[in-house]
Coordinates of C-alpha atoms in Angstrom, one line a residue:
M1 CA 0.0 0.0 0.0
E2 CA 1.4 3.4 -1.0
V3 CA 2.0 5.7 1.9
K4 CA 0.1 9.0 1.5
K5 CA 2.0 12.2 1.9
V6 CA 0.8 14.2 4.9
V7 CA -0.7 17.4 3.4
D8 CA -3.0 20.1 4.6
D9 CA -5.8 19.5 2.1
D10 CA -6.3 15.8 2.9
P11 CA -9.6 15.7 4.9
L12 CA -8.8 12.2 6.4
C13 CA -5.3 13.3 7.5
S14 CA -6.7 16.4 9.0
L15 CA -9.3 14.3 10.8
V16 CA -6.6 12.1 12.3
M17 CA -4.5 15.1 13.4
D18 CA -7.4 17.1 14.8
H19 CA -8.7 14.3 16.9
S20 CA -5.5 12.7 18.2
P21 CA -3.1 14.7 20.3
E22 CA 0.5 15.2 19.2
A23 CA 1.6 14.1 22.7
F24 CA 0.0 10.6 22.1
W25 CA 2.1 10.0 19.0
K26 CA 5.2 11.4 20.5
E27 CA 5.0 9.0 23.4
L28 CA 4.6 6.0 21.1
V29 CA 7.6 7.1 19.0
S30 CA 9.8 7.9 21.9
R31 CA 9.3 4.5 23.6
Q32 CA 9.1 2.2 20.5
T33 CA 12.8 1.3 20.1
A34 CA 13.6 0.7 23.7
L35 CA 10.4 -1.3 24.0
Y36 CA 11.5 -3.8 21.3
K37 CA 14.9 -4.1 22.9
E38 CA 13.5 -4.7 26.3
A39 CA 11.1 -7.4 25.0
H40 CA 14.0 -9.1 23.2
S41 CA 16.2 -9.0 26.3
Y42 CA 13.4 -10.4 28.5
S43 CA 12.6 -13.2 26.0
Y44 CA 16.1 -14.3 25.1
H45 CA 18.2 -13.6 28.1
G46 CA 16.1 -14.9 30.9
A47 CA 16.9 -18.1 32.8
L48 CA 13.5 -19.7 32.6
W49 CA 13.8 -21.2 29.0
E50 CA 16.1 -21.7 26.1
K51 CA 16.2 -20.3 22.6
P52 CA 13.4 -22.5 21.1
E53 CA 11.0 -21.3 23.8
A54 CA 12.3 -17.7 23.5
E55 CA 11.3 -17.6 19.8
T56 CA 7.8 -18.4 20.9
V57 CA 7.8 -16.0 23.8
F58 CA 9.3 -13.0 22.1
P59 CA 6.3 -12.0 19.8
L60 CA 3.9 -12.3 22.8
V61 CA 6.1 -10.2 25.1
R62 CA 6.6 -7.6 22.3
R63 CA 2.9 -7.4 21.7
A64 CA 2.1 -7.2 25.4
M65 CA 4.6 -4.4 26.0
F66 CA 3.4 -2.3 23.0
E67 CA -0.3 -2.8 24.0
S68 CA 0.6 -1.5 27.5
T69 CA 2.5 1.4 26.0
F70 CA -0.5 2.1 23.7
R71 CA -2.8 2.2 26.7
S72 CA -0.6 4.4 28.9
A73 CA 0.2 6.9 26.0
A74 CA -3.6 7.3 25.5
K75 CA -4.3 7.8 29.2
L76 CA -1.5 10.4 29.4
S77 CA -3.1 12.3 26.6
G78 CA -6.6 12.1 28.2
L79 CA -8.0 9.6 25.7
Q80 CA -10.5 6.8 26.5
T81 CA -9.1 3.2 26.7
F82 CA -10.9 -0.1 26.8
D83 CA -9.6 -3.6 27.5
L84 CA -11.5 -5.8 25.1
R85 CA -11.3 -9.4 23.8
H86 CA -11.5 -11.0 20.4
E87 CA -13.9 -13.9 19.8
S88 CA -10.9 -16.2 20.5
D89 CA -10.7 -14.6 24.0
Y90 CA -7.4 -12.9 23.0
P91 CA -7.1 -9.5 24.7
Y92 CA -6.5 -6.2 22.9
V93 CA -6.6 -2.5 23.8
L94 CA -9.0 -0.1 22.0
V95 CA -8.5 3.7 22.2
K96 CA -11.4 6.1 21.5
T97 CA -11.6 9.8 20.8
K98 CA -14.5 11.8 19.6
K99 CA -13.9 10.8 16.0
L100 CA -11.4 7.9 16.1
I101 CA -11.4 4.2 17.1
M102 CA -7.8 3.0 17.3
T103 CA -6.1 -0.4 17.8
A104 CA -2.4 -1.3 17.6
H105 CA -0.9 -4.1 15.5
H106 CA 2.6 -5.5 15.0
V107 CA 3.1 -6.3 11.3
E108 CA 5.9 -7.8 9.3
A109 CA 6.6 -4.8 7.1
P110 CA 5.3 -1.2 6.6
G111 CA 1.7 -1.3 5.1
W112 CA 1.3 -5.0 5.9
F113 CA -2.4 -5.9 6.3
V114 CA -3.5 -7.2 9.7
R115 CA -5.2 -10.6 10.0
L116 CA -8.9 -10.8 9.7
A117 CA -10.9 -11.1 13.0
A118 CA -14.6 -10.7 13.8
S119 CA -13.9 -7.8 16.2
R120 CA -11.8 -6.0 13.5
K121 CA -14.5 -6.5 11.0
Q122 CA -17.0 -5.0 13.5
N123 CA -14.8 -2.0 14.2
A124 CA -14.1 -1.3 10.5
A125 CA -17.9 -1.2 9.8
V126 CA -17.8 2.5 10.8
N127 CA -15.6 3.3 7.8
K128 CA -18.5 2.7 5.3
H129 CA -18.9 6.4 4.6
L130 CA -15.2 6.7 3.6
D131 CA -15.9 5.0 0.3
Y132 CA -16.6 8.4 -1.2
Y133 CA -13.1 9.5 -0.5
V134 CA -11.3 6.6 -2.1
R135 CA -13.4 5.5 -5.0
S136 CA -12.8 7.7 -8.1
E137 CA -16.1 6.7 -9.7
L138 CA -18.0 8.5 -6.9
L139 CA -16.2 11.8 -7.1
L140 CA -19.2 13.3 -9.0
Q141 CA -21.3 12.9 -5.9
P142 CA -21.0 15.4 -3.0
L143 CA -18.5 14.3 -0.4
P144 CA -19.8 13.7 3.1
D145 CA -18.7 16.2 5.7
L146 CA -16.3 14.2 7.9
K147 CA -17.0 16.6 10.8
K148 CA -20.6 15.5 10.8
C149 CA -20.0 11.8 10.1
G150 CA -19.4 9.1 12.8
R151 CA -16.1 7.8 14.0
V152 CA -13.3 6.4 11.8
N153 CA -11.6 3.2 12.6
L154 CA -7.8 3.2 12.2
Y155 CA -4.9 0.9 12.9
V156 CA -1.6 1.9 14.5
L157 CA 0.9 -0.4 12.6
H158 CA 4.3 -0.9 14.3
G159 CA 7.3 -3.1 13.6
Q160 CA 11.0 -3.3 12.7
Q161 CA 12.9 -3.3 9.5
W162 CA 16.1 -5.2 10.1
D163 CA 19.3 -3.6 9.0
D164 CA 21.3 -6.6 10.5
E165 CA 19.2 -9.3 12.1
D166 CA 22.2 -11.1 13.5
E167 CA 23.4 -8.0 15.3
K168 CA 19.8 -7.0 16.2
I169 CA 20.1 -3.7 14.4
F170 CA 16.8 -2.4 13.1
T171 CA 14.9 0.7 12.1
P172 CA 11.4 0.9 13.7
F173 CA 8.4 2.0 11.7
L174 CA 5.1 3.4 13.0
Q175 CA 2.2 4.1 10.7
V176 CA -1.5 5.1 10.8
A177 CA -3.6 2.9 8.4
I178 CA -7.3 3.3 7.7
P179 CA -8.8 0.0 6.6
D180 CA -11.7 -0.2 4.1
V181 CA -15.0 -1.5 5.4
D182 CA -14.5 -5.0 3.9
L183 CA -11.0 -5.3 5.4
T184 CA -9.4 -6.0 2.0
K185 CA -7.1 -3.0 1.8
Y186 CA -6.0 0.3 3.4
S187 CA -7.7 3.4 2.2
R188 CA -4.9 5.5 3.6
V189 CA -1.5 4.9 5.2
Y190 CA 0.4 7.7 6.9
E191 CA 3.9 7.7 8.6
V192 CA 3.5 8.8 12.2
R193 CA 6.9 10.5 12.2
E194 CA 5.8 12.6 9.2
L195 CA 2.6 13.4 11.1
L196 CA 4.7 14.7 14.0
Q197 CA 6.7 16.9 11.6
F198 CA 3.4 18.4 10.3
Y199 CA 2.1 19.0 13.8
A200 CA 5.3 21.0 14.5
Q201 CA 4.9 22.9 11.2
K202 CA 1.4 23.8 12.0
A203 CA 2.4 25.0 15.5
V204 CA 4.8 27.5 14.1
T205 CA 2.7 28.7 11.2
P206 CA 1.8 32.3 11.9
Q207 CA -2.0 32.7 12.3
P208 CA -3.7 35.4 10.2
E209 CA -4.1 38.6 12.0
V210 CA -7.6 39.3 13.2
R211 CA -8.6 42.9 12.6
V212 CA -11.2 44.3 14.9
A213 CA -13.4 47.0 13.5
D214 CA -13.0 50.4 15.2
R215 CA -16.6 51.2 16.2
A216 CA -15.6 54.1 18.5
I217 CA -17.8 57.2 18.0
P218 CA -15.8 60.4 18.4
R219 CA -17.4 62.9 20.7
I220 CA -16.8 66.6 20.8
K221 CA -15.9 67.8 24.2
K222 CA -17.9 70.8 25.2
A223 CA -16.2 73.8 26.8
N224 CA -17.2 74.6 30.3
A225 CA -19.8 77.4 30.5

């Protein structure tokens, strides 16, 4: 899936930025690399098992640590968090804002699609109205006002691109992906680090000067009699 450039005139990108605090994304980015290293160290250097068991444990520990970080970053930013379970009884964290429903997923590579699950299908159902933004044949019809529509379901995709797997040297990636209602593709994918750059740019962009009309009525001061 092609990563979309973060631009000011993309209504979906604006929706994500307007309804998720910069501090939330900063917290995830700042803790991601150390989190992976800690999960690896715990899994491979503990005394309770050997390498074959460590290979099984590592993905579970990594996932658990990121889910915990996902929850704590949301709470620090004043967002709602919910501890839910898939049909298989597997736990996951869901974060809600006024317009967003967010879940986190470790994937093999940037833009990798998450596995199908009943709960993910249910969450993605709210994205039905986004068809108008991604299907070119519908562009002749009026676009719905995203500010008046319901919530949007998005995924926080995280993972590692290995520079040297033997030496455990990697570059982390963190993306925002918006799935289509049928969970067959992503309608949009944005790089979180690029989102943070855009937050910073918007913060320093000078705001247009607001001119206040001068409605004062001059009065002639009368001389004392």
